[in-house]
mmCIF file of C-alpha atoms and ligand atoms in Angstrom:
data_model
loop_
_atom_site.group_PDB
_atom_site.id
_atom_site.type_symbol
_atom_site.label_atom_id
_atom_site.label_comp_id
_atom_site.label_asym_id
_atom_site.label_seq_id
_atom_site.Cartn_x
_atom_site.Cartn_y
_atom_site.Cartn_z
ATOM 1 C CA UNK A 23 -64.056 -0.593 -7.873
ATOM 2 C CA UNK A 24 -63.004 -2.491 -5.049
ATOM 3 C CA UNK A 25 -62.414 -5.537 -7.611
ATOM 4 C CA UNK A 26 -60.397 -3.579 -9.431
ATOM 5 C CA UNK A 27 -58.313 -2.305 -6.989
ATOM 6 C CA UNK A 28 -57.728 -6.159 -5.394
ATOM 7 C CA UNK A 29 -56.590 -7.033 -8.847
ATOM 8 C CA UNK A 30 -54.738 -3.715 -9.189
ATOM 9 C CA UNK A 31 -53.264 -4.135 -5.908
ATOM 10 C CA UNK A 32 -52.755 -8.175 -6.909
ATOM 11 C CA UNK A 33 -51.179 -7.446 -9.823
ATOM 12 C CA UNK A 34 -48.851 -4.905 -7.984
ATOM 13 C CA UNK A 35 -47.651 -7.648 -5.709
ATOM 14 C CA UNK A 36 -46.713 -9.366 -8.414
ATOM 15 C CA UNK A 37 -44.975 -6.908 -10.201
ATOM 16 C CA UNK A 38 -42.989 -6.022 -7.014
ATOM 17 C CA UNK A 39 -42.265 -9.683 -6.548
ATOM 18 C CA UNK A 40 -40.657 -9.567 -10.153
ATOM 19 C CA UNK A 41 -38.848 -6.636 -9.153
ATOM 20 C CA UNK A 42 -37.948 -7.861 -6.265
ATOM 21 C CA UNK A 43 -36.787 -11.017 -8.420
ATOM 22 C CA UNK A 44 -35.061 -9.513 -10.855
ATOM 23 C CA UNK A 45 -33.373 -7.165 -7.989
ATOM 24 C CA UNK A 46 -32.183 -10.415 -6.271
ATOM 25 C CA UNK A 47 -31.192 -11.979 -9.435
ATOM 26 C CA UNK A 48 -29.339 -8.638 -10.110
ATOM 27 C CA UNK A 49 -27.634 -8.779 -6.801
ATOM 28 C CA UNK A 50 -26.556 -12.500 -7.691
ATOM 29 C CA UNK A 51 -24.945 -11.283 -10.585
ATOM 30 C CA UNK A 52 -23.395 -8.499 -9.141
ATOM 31 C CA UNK A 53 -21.314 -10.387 -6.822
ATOM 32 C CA UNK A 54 -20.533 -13.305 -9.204
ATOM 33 C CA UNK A 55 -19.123 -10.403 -11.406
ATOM 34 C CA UNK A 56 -17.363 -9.150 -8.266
ATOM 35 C CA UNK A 57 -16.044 -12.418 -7.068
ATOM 36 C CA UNK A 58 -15.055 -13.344 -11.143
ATOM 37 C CA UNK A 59 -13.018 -9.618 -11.719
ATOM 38 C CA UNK A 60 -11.520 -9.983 -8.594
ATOM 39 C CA UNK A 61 -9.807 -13.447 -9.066
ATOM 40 C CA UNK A 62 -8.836 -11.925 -12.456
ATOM 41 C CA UNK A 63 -6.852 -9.113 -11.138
ATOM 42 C CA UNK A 64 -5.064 -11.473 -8.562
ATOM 43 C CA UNK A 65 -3.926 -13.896 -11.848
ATOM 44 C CA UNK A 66 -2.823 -10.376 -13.266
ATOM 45 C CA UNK A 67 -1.151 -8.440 -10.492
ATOM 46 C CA UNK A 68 0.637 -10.961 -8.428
ATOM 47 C CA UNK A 69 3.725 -11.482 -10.443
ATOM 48 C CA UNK A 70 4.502 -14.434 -12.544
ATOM 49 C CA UNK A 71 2.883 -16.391 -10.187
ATOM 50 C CA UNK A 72 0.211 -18.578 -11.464
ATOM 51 C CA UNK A 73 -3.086 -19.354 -9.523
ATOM 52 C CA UNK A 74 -5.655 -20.779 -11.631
ATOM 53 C CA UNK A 75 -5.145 -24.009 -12.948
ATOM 54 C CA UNK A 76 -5.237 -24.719 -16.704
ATOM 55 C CA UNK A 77 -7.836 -26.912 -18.545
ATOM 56 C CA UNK A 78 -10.042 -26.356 -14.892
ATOM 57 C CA UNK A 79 -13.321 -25.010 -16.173
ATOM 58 C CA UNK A 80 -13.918 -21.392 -15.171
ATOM 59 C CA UNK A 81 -16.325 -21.783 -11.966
ATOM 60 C CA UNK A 82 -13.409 -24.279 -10.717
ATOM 61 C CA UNK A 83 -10.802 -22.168 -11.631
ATOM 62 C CA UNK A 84 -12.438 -19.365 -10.405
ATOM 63 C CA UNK A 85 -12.891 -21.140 -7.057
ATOM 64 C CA UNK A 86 -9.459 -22.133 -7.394
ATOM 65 C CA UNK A 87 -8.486 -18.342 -7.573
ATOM 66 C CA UNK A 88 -9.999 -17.459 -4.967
ATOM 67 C CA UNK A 89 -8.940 -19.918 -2.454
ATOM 68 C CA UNK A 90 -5.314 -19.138 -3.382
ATOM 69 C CA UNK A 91 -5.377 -15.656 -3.228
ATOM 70 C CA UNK A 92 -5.450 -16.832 0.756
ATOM 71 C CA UNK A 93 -3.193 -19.628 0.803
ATOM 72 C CA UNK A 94 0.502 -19.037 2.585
ATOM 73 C CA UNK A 95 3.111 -19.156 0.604
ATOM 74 C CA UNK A 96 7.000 -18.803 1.595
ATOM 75 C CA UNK A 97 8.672 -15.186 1.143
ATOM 76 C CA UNK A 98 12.584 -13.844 1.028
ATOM 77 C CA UNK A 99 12.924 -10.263 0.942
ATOM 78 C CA UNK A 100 15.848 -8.172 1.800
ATOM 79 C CA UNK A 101 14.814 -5.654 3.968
ATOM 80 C CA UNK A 102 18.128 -2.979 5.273
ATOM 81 C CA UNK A 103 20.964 -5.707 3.508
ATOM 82 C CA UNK A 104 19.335 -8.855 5.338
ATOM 83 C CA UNK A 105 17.260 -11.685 4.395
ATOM 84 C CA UNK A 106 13.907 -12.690 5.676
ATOM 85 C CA UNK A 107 12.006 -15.358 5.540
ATOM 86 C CA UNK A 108 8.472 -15.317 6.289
ATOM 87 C CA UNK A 109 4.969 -16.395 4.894
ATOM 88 C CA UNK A 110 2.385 -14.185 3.713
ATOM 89 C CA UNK A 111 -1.015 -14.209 1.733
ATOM 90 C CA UNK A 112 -0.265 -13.022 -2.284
ATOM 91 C CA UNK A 113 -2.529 -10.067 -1.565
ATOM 92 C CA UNK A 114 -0.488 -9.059 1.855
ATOM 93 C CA UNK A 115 0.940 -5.726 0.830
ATOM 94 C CA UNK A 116 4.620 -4.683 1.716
ATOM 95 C CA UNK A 117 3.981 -2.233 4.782
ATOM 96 C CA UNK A 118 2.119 -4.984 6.530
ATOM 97 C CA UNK A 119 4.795 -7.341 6.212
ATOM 98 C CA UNK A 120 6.901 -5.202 6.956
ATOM 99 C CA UNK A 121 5.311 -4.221 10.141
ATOM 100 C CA UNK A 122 3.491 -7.421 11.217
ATOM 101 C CA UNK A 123 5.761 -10.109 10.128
ATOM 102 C CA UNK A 124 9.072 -8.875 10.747
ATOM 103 C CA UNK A 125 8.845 -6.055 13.182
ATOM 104 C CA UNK A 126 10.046 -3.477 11.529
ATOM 105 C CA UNK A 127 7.538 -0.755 12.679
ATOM 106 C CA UNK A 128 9.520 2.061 12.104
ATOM 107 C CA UNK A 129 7.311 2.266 8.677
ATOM 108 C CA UNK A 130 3.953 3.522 9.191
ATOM 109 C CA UNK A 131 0.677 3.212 7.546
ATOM 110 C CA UNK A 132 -1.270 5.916 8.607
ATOM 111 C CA UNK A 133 -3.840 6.190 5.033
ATOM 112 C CA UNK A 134 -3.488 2.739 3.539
ATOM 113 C CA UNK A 135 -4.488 4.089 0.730
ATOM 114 C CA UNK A 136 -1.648 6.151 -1.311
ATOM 115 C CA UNK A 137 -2.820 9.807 0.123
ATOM 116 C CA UNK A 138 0.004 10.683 2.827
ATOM 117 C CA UNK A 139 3.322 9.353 2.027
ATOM 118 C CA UNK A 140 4.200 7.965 5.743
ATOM 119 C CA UNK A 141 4.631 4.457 5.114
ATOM 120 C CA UNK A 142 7.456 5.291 2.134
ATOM 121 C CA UNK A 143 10.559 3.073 2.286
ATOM 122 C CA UNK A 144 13.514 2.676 -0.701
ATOM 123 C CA UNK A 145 13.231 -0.002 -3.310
ATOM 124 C CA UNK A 146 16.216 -0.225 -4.826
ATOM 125 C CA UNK A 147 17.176 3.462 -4.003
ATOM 126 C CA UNK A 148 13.688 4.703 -4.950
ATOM 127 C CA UNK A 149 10.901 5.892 -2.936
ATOM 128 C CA UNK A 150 7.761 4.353 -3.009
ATOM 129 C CA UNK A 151 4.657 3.703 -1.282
ATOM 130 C CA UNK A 152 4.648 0.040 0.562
ATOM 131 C CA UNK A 153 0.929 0.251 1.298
ATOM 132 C CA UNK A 154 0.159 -0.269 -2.436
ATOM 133 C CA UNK A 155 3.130 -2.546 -3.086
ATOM 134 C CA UNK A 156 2.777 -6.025 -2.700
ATOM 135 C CA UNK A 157 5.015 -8.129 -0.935
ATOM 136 C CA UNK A 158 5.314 -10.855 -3.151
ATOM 137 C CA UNK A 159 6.585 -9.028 -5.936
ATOM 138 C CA UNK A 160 9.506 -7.910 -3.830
ATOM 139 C CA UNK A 161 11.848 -10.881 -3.854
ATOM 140 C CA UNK A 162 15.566 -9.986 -5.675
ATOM 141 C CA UNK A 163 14.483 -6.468 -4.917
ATOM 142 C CA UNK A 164 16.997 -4.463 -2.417
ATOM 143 C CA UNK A 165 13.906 -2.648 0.184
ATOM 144 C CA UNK A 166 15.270 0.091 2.474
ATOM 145 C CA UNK A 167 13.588 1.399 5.659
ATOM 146 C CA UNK A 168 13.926 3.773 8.213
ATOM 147 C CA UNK A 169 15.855 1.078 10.618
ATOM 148 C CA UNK A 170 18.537 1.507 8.098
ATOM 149 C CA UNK A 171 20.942 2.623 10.021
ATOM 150 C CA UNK A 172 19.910 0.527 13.612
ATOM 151 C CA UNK A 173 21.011 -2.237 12.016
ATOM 152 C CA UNK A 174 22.987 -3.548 9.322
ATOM 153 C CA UNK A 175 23.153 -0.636 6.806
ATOM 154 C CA UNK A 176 25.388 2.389 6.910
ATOM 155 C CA UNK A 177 23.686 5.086 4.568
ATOM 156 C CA UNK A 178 25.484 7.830 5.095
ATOM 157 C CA UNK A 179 22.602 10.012 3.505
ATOM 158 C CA UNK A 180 19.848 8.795 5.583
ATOM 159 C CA UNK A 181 22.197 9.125 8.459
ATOM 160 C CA UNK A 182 22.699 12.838 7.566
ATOM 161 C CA UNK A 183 19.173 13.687 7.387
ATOM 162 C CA UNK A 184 18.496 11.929 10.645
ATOM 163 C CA UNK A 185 20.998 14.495 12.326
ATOM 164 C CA UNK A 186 20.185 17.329 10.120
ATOM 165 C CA UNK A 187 16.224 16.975 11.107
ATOM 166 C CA UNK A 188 17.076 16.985 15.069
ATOM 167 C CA UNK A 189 19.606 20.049 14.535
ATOM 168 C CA UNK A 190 16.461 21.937 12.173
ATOM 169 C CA UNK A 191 13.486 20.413 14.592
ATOM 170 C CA UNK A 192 11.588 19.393 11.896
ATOM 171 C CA UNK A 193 9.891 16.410 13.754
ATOM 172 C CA UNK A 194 6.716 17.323 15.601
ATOM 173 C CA UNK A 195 4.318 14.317 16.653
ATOM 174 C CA UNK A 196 7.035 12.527 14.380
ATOM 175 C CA UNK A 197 4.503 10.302 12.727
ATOM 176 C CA UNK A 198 5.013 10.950 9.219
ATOM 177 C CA UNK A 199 8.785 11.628 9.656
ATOM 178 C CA UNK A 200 9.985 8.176 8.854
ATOM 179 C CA UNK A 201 8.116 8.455 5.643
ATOM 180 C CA UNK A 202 9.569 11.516 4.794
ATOM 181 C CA UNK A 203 13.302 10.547 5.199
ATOM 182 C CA UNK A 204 12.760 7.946 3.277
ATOM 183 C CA UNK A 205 12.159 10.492 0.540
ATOM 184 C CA UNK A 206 14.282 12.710 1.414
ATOM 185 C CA UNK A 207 17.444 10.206 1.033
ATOM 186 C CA UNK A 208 16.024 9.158 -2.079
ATOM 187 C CA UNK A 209 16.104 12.744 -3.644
ATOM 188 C CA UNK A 210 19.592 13.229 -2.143
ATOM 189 C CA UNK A 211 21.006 10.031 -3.768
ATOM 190 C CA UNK A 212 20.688 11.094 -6.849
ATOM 191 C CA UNK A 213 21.012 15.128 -6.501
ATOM 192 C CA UNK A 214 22.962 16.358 -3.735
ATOM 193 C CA UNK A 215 22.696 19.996 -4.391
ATOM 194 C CA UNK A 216 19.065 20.265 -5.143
ATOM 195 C CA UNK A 217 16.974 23.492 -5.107
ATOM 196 C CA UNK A 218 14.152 24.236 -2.879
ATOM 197 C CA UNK A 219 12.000 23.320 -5.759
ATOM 198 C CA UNK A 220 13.248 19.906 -6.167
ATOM 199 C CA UNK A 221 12.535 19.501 -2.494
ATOM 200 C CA UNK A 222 9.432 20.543 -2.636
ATOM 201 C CA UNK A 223 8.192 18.283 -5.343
ATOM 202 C CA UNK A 224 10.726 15.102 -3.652
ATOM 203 C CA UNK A 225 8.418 15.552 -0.935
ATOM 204 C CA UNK A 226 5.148 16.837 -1.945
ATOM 205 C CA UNK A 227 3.831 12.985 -1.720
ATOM 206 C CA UNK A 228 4.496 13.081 1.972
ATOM 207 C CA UNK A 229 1.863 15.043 4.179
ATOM 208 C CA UNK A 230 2.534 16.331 7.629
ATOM 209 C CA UNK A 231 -0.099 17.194 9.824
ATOM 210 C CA UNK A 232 1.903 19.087 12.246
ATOM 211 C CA UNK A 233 3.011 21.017 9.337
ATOM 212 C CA UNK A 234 6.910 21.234 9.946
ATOM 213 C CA UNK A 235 7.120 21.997 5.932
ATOM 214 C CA UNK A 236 9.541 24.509 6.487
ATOM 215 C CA UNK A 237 11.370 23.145 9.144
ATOM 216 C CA UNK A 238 11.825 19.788 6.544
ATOM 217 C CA UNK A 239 12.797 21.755 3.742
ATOM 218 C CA UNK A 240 15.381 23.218 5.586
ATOM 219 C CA UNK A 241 17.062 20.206 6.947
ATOM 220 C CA UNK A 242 17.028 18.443 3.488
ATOM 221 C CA UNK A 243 19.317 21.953 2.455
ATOM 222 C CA UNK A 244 21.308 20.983 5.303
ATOM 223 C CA UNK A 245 21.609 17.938 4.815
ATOM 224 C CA UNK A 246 22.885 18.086 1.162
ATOM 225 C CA UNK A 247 25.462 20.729 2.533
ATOM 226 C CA UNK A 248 26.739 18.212 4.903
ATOM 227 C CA UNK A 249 27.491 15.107 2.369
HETATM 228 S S1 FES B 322 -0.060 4.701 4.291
HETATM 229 FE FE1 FES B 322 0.759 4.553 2.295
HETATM 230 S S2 FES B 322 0.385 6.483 1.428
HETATM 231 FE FE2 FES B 322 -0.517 6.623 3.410
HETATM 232 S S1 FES B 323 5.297 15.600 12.483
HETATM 233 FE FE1 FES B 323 3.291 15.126 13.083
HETATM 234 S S2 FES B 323 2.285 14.497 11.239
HETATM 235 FE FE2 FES B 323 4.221 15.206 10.618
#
């Protein structure tokens, strides 16, 4: 018995050691796989811009890939009617530029991740989220933030909602406000009269955890009235 259960217990070390073999070799392929799709996506999502190297064979060009998805390159963008230029990674999305190389921290990023709406600015008069937007498709693009009016651009719009949310209080902690009137002034230049319902659904991608929905909704009607 006890011969049988060495060799039982024998070949059960073995078998776990193939397990644990295959496991590792599973692993191994895992991440190759990982590493592989993810220097795909980069060749596909960063626009126009190519990063692997034709005629390389695929582990250099994959290697390739990867190393350039982290290499600098030089970036214009026109952020509120000026020009800057900085240098970023190809992956650096727009709200980090914005905030971390040129200042402008009036946008915030409170999700990074597309749930609350509060780092919204304008591209080319429409509102969209700049933590999923990446920077280095932005070039020729016109990008509008909440320092609009602090600096170079007069928009009248944003400028009427600014005054229309003090006047209706519909700032609390204020966090997710710049967000918001960056909506807001998208939805009024194009409808200046727009029902509560349009409001609603201009906004509905921007949460508020002080909950000033009400407030908001009224300001944007005041707004409108005012322009
Ligand atoms: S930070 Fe972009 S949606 Fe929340
Ligand atoms: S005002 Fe505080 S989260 Fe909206």
């Amino acid at each position: 018995m006890e011969s049988e259960k060495a060799e039982g217990s024998s070949a059960g070390s073995e078998q776990e050691g193939n397990i644990l073999q295959t496991k590792m070799s599973r692993r191994t392929f895992l991440k190759l796989s990982a590493a592989t799709a993810a220097a795909t996506a980069a060749v596909t999502t960063v626009g126009g811009i190519a990063l692997k190297s034709r005629g390389a064979s695929n582990a250099q060009s994959t290697a390739q890939t990867t190393t350039d998805l982290f290499a600098a390159v030089p970036i214009t963008l026109t952020v509120n009617g000026i020009p800057y230029t900085t240098t970023i990674e190809p992956r650096d999305m727009l709200v980090n530029v914005l905030r971390e190389n040129l200042s402008l921290t009036g946008t915030k990023r409170p999700c990074d991740r597309m749930e609350c709406g509060g780092c919204t600015v304008l591209i080319d008069g429409k509102a969209v989220y700049s933590c999923t937007t990446l920077a280095m498709r932005m070039p020729g693009h016109s990008i509008e933030t909440i320092e609009a009016n602090n600096i170079t651009v007069t928009d009248s719009t944003l400028a009427a909602l600014q005054a229309a949310w003090v006047t209706y209080d519909a700032s609390q902690c204020g966090y997710c406000q710049p967000g918001r009137l960056m909506a807001a002034t998208a939805l009024l230049k194009n409808n200046t009269s727009p029902t509560v319902d349009q409001i609603k659904a201009a906004v509905a991608g921007n949460l508020c955890r002080c909950g000033t929905y009400n407030h908001v909704i009224a300001a944007i009607q005041a707004a409108a009235a005012s322009l």
